[in-house]
CSV table of C-alpha atoms and ligand atoms in Angstrom, one decimal:
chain,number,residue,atom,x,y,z
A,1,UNK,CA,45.8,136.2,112.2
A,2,UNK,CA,43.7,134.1,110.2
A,3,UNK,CA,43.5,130.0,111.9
A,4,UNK,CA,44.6,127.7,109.6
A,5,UNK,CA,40.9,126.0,109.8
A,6,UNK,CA,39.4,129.1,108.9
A,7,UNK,CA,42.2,129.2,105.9
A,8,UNK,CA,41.5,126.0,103.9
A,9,UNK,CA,44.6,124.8,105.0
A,10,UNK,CA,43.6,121.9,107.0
A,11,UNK,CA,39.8,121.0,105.2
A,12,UNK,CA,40.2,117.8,106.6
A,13,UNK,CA,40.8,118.8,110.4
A,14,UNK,CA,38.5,118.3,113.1
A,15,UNK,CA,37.9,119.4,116.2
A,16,UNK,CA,36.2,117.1,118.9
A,17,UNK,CA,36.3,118.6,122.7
A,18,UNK,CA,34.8,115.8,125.0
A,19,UNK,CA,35.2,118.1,128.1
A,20,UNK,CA,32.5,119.4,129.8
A,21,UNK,CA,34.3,122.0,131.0
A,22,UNK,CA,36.6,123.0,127.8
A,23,UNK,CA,35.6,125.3,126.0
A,24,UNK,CA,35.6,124.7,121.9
A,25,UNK,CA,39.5,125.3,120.8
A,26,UNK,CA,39.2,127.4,117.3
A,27,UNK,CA,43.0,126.4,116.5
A,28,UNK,CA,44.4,122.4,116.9
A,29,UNK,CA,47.0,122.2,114.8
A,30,UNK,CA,50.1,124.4,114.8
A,31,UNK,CA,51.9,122.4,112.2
A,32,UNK,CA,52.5,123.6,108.6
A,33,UNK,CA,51.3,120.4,106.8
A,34,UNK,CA,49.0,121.7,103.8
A,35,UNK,CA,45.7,119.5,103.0
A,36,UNK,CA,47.3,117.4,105.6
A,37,UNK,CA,44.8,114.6,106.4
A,38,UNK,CA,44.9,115.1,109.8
A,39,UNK,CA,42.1,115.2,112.0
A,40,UNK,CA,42.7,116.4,115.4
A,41,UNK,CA,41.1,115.5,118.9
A,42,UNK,CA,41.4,117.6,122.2
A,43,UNK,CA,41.0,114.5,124.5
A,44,UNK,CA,40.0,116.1,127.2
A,45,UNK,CA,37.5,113.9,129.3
A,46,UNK,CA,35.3,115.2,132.1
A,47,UNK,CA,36.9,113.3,134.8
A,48,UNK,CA,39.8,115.0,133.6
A,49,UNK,CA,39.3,118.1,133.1
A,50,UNK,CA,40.8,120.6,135.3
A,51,UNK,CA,39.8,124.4,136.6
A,52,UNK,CA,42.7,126.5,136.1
A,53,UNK,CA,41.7,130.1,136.2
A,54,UNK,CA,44.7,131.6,135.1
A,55,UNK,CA,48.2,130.6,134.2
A,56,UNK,CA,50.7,129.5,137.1
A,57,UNK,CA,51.8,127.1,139.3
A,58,UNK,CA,49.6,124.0,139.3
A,59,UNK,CA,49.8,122.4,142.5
A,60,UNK,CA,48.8,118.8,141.8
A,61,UNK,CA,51.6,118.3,139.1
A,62,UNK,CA,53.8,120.9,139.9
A,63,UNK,CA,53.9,122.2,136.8
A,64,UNK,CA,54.1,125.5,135.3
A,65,UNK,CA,50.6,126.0,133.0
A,66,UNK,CA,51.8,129.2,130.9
A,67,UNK,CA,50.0,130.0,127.2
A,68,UNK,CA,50.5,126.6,126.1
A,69,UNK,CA,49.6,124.7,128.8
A,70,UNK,CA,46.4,126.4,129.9
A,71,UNK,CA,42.9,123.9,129.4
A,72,UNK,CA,42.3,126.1,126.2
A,73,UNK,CA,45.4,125.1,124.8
A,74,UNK,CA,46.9,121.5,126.1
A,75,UNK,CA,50.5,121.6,125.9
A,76,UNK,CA,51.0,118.0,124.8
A,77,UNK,CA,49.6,116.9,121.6
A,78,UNK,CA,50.1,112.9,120.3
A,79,UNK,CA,50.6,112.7,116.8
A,80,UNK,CA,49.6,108.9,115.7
A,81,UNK,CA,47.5,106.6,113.8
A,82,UNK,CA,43.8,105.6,115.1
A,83,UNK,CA,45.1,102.8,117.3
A,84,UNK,CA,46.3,102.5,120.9
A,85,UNK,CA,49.7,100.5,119.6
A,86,UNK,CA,52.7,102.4,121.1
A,87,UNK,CA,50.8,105.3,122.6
A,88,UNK,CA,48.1,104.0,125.0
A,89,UNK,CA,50.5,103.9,128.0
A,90,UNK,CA,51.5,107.5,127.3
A,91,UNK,CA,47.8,108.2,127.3
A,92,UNK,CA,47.0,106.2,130.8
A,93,UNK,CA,49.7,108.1,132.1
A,94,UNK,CA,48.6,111.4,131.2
A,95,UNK,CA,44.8,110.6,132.1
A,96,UNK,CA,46.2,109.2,135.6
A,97,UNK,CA,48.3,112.4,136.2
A,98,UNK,CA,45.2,114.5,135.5
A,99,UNK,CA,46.5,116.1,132.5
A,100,UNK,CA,44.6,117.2,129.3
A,101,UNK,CA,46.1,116.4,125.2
A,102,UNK,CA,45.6,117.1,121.9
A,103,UNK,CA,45.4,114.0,120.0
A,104,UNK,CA,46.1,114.8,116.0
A,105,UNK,CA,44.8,111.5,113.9
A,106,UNK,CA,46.9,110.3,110.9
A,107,UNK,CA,45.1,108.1,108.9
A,108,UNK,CA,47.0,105.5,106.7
A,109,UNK,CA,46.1,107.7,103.7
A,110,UNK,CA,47.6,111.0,104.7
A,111,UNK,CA,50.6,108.5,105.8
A,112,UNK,CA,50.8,107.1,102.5
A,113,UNK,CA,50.7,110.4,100.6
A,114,UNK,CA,54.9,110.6,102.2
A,115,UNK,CA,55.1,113.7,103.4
A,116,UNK,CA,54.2,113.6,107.0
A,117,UNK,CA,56.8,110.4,106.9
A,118,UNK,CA,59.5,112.5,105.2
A,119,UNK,CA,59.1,115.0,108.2
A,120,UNK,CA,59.6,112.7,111.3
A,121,UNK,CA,62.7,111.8,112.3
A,122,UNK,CA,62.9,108.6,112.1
A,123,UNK,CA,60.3,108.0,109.7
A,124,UNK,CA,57.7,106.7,112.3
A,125,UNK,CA,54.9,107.6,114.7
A,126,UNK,CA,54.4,108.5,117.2
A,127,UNK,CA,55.4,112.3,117.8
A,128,UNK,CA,55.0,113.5,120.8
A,129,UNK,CA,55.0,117.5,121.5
A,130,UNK,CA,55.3,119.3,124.8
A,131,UNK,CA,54.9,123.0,123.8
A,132,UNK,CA,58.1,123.9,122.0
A,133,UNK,CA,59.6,120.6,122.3
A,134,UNK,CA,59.2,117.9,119.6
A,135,UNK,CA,60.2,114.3,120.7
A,136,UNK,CA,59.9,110.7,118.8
A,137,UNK,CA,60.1,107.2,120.2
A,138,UNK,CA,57.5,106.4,122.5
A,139,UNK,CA,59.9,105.2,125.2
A,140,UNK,CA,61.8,108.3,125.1
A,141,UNK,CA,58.5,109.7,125.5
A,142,UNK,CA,57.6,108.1,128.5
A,143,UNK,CA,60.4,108.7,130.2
A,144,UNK,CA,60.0,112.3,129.5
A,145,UNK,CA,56.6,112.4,131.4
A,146,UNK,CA,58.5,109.9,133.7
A,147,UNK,CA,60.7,112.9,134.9
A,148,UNK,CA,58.3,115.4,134.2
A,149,UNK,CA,55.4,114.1,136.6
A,150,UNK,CA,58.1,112.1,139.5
A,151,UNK,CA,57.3,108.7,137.8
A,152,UNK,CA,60.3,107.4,137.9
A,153,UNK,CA,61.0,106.3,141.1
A,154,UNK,CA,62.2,108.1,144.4
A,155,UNK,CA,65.7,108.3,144.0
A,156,UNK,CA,68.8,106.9,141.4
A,157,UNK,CA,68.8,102.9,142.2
A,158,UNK,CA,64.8,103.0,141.7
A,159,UNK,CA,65.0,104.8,138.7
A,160,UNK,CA,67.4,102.2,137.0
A,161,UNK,CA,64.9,99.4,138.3
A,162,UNK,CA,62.1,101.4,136.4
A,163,UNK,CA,64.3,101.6,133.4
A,164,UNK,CA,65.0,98.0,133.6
A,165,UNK,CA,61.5,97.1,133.9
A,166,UNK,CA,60.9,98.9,131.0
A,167,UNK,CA,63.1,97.8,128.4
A,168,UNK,CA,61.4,94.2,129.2
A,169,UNK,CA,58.2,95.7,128.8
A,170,UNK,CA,59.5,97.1,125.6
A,171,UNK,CA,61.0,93.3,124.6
A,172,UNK,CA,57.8,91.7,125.3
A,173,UNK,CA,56.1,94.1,123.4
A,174,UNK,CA,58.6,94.0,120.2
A,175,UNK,CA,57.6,90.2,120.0
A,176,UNK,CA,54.0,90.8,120.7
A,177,UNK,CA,54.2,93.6,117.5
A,178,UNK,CA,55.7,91.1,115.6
A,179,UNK,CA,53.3,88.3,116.2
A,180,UNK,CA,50.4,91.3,115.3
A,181,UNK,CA,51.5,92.5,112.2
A,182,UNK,CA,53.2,89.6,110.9
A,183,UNK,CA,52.2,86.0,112.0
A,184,UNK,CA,48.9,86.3,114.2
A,185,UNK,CA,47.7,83.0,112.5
A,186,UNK,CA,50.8,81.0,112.0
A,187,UNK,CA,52.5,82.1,114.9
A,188,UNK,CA,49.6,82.8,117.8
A,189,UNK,CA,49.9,79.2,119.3
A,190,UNK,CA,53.3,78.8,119.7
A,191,UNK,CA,53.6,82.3,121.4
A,192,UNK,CA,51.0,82.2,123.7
A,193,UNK,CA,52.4,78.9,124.5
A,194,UNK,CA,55.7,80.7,125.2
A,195,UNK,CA,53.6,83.6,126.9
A,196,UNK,CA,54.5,82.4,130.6
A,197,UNK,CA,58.0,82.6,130.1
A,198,UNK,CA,58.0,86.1,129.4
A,199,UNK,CA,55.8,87.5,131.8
A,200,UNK,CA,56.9,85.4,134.8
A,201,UNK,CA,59.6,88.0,135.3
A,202,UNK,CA,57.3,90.9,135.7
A,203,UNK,CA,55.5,88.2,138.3
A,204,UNK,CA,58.8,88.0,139.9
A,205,UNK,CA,59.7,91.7,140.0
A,206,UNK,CA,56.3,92.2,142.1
A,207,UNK,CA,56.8,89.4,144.4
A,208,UNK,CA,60.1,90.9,145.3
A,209,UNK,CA,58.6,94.1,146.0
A,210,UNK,CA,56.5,94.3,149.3
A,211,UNK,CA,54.9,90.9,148.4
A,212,UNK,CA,53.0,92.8,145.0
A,213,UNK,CA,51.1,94.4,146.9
A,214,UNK,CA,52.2,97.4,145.7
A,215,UNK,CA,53.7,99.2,142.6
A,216,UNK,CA,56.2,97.4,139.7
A,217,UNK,CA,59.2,98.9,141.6
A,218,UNK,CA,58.9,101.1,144.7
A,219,UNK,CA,56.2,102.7,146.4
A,220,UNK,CA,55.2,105.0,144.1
A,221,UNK,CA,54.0,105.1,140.7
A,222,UNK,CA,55.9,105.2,137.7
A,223,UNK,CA,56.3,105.2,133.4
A,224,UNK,CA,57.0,101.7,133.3
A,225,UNK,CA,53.9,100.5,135.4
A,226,UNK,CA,51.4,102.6,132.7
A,227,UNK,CA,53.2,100.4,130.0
A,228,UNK,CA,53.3,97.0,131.8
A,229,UNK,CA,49.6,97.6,132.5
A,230,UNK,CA,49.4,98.2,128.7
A,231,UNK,CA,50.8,95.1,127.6
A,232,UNK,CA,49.6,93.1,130.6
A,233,UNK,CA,45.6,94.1,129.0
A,234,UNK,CA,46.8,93.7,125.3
A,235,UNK,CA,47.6,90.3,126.4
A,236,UNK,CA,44.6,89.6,128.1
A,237,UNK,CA,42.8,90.5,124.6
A,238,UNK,CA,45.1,87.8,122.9
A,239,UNK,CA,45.0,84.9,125.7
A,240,UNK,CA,42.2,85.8,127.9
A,241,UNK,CA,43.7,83.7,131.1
A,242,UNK,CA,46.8,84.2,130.1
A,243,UNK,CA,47.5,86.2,133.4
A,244,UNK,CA,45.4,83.1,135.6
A,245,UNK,CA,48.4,81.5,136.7
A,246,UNK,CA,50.4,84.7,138.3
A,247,UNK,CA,48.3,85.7,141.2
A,248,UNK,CA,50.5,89.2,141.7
A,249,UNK,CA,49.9,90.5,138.3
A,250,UNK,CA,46.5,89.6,138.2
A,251,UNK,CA,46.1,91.4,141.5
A,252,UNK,CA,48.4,94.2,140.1
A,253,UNK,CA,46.3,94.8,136.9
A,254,UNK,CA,42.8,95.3,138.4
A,255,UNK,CA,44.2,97.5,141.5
A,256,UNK,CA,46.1,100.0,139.1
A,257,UNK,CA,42.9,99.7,136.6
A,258,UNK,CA,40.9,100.9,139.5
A,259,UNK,CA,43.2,104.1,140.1
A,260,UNK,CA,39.6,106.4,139.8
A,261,UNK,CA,41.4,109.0,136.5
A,262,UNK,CA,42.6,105.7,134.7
A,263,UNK,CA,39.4,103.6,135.5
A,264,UNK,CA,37.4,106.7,134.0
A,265,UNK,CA,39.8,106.9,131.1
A,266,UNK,CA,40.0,102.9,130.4
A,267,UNK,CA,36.0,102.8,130.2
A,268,UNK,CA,35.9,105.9,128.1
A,269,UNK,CA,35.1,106.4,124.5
A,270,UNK,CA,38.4,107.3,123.4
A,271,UNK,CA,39.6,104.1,124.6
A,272,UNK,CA,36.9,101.4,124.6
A,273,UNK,CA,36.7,102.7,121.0
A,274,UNK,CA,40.1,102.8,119.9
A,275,UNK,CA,41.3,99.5,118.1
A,276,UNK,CA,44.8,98.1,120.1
A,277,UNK,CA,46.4,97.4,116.6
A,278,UNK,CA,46.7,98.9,113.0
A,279,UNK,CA,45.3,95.4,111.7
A,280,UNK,CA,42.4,94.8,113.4
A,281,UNK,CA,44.2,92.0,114.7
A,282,UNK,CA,44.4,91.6,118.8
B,301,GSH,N1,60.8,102.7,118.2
B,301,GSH,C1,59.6,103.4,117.7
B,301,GSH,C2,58.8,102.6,116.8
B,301,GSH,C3,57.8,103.4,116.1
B,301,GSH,C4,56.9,102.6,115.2
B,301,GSH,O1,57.2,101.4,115.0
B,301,GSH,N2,56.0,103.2,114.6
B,301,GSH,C5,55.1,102.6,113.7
B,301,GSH,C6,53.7,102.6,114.2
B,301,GSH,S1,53.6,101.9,115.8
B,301,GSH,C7,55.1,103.4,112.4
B,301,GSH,O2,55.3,104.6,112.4
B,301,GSH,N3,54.8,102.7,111.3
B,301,GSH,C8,54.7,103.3,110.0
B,301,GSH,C9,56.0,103.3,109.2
B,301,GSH,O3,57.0,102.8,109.7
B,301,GSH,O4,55.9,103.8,108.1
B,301,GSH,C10,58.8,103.9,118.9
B,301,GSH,O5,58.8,103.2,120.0
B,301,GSH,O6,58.2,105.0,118.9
């Protein structure tokens, strides 16, 4: 079968492999978008990358790697625009959890031209796929990986502490969106003014949990600590110092920034490089 690179049918798409160890993927895209201005990454950094021989179990994740899930072929794939926005604490969590992605690129342009739009279900970005299955709404999304990697807490009353920590992570970050994409300047003082009042509860949640000296709820790593660390370094960006006067989260953002697969991703090119918003604004 002819690749739809080698057809014309994505002129636009591009392949970049960052992995030592991957070898060059010939096919990137397995959607049916024609002269889709997509442009596709295999994100697939060195520290990353992983030797599987052949498909099976893999014993670090626990996963089953079968044809779309093998180093040559990634089974997730990000769909989104050039930006961290909604989508970098899926990505910490996948580089953390030692997993490869495919990252396909939508600029505003092939966003624009409708189709694409037309096509998601919601009319919005990100899409998320994992092989076969097609998901939208970036929490969702985390909480997929949440189960899918045992990030979400040992047993039932954890897991509704992780969901609760998340939909305040997900409040915080609604206003922060807000503030971004539609009153940085009017608006910027005011909030950051407000700032303490919003993140003191994340402050409290780790002071009620082994003294912070240890995850956002239990033990163990989970979804909702990739996307408080997010938003806790978003709004370091905005109001450097804004974290000065909450000794835990401070403490809790360097020790999960120095987890060795996230420290590699966070001062890697893909990420350093990557704008946080769609406005230049930050
Ligand atoms: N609740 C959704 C919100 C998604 C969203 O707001 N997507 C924005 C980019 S971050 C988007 O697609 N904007 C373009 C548009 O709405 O046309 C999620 O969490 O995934």
């Amino acid at each position: 079968m002819k690749s739809p690179a080698r057809s014309g049918a994505y002129a636009k798409t591009r392949v970049f492999v960052y992995a030592r160890a991957a070898p060059v993927l010939s096919v990137v895209c397995g959607n049916k978008r024609p002269r889709a201005r997509v442009w596709a990454a295999e994100v697939c950094h060195p520290s990353l990358a992983r030797k599987r021989a052949r498909p099976g179990k893999d014993k670090a994740s626990g996963r089953f790697w079968n044809r779309y899930s093998s180093p040559h072929l990634p089974p997730y794939a990000i769909v989104y625009f050039p930006v961290r926005g909604r989508c970098q604490a899926m990505r910490m969590l996948l580089a953390d959890q030692g997993q490869s992605w495919k990252e396909e690129v939508v600029t505003m342009e092939t966003w624009l031209q409708g189709p694409l739009k037309a096509s998601c279900l919601y009319g919005q970005l990100p899409k998320f796929q994992d092989g076969d299955l097609t998901l939208y709404q970036s929490n969702a999304i985390l909480r997929h990986l949440g189960r899918s990697f045992g990030l979400y807490g040992k047993d039932q009353r954890e897991a509704a502490l992780v969901d609760m920590v998340n939909d305040g992570v997900e409040d915080l970050r609604s206003k922060y969106i807000t503030l971004i994409y539609t009153n940085y300047e009017t608006g910027k003082e005011k909030y950051v003014k407000e700032l303490p009042g919003h993140l003191k509860p994340f402050e409290t949640l780790l002071a009620q949990n082994q003294g912070g000296q240890a995850f956002i709820v239990g033990n163990q790593i989970s979804f909702a600590d990739y996307n408080l660390l997010d938003l806790l370094l978003n709004h370091q960006v905005l109001a450097p110092g804004c974290l000065d006067s909450f000794p835990l989260l401070l403490a809790y953002v360097a020790r999960l920034s120095a987890r060795p697969k996230l420290k590699a991703f966070l001062a890697s090119p893909e990420h350093v490089n990557l704008p946080i918003n769609g406005n230049g604004k930050q």
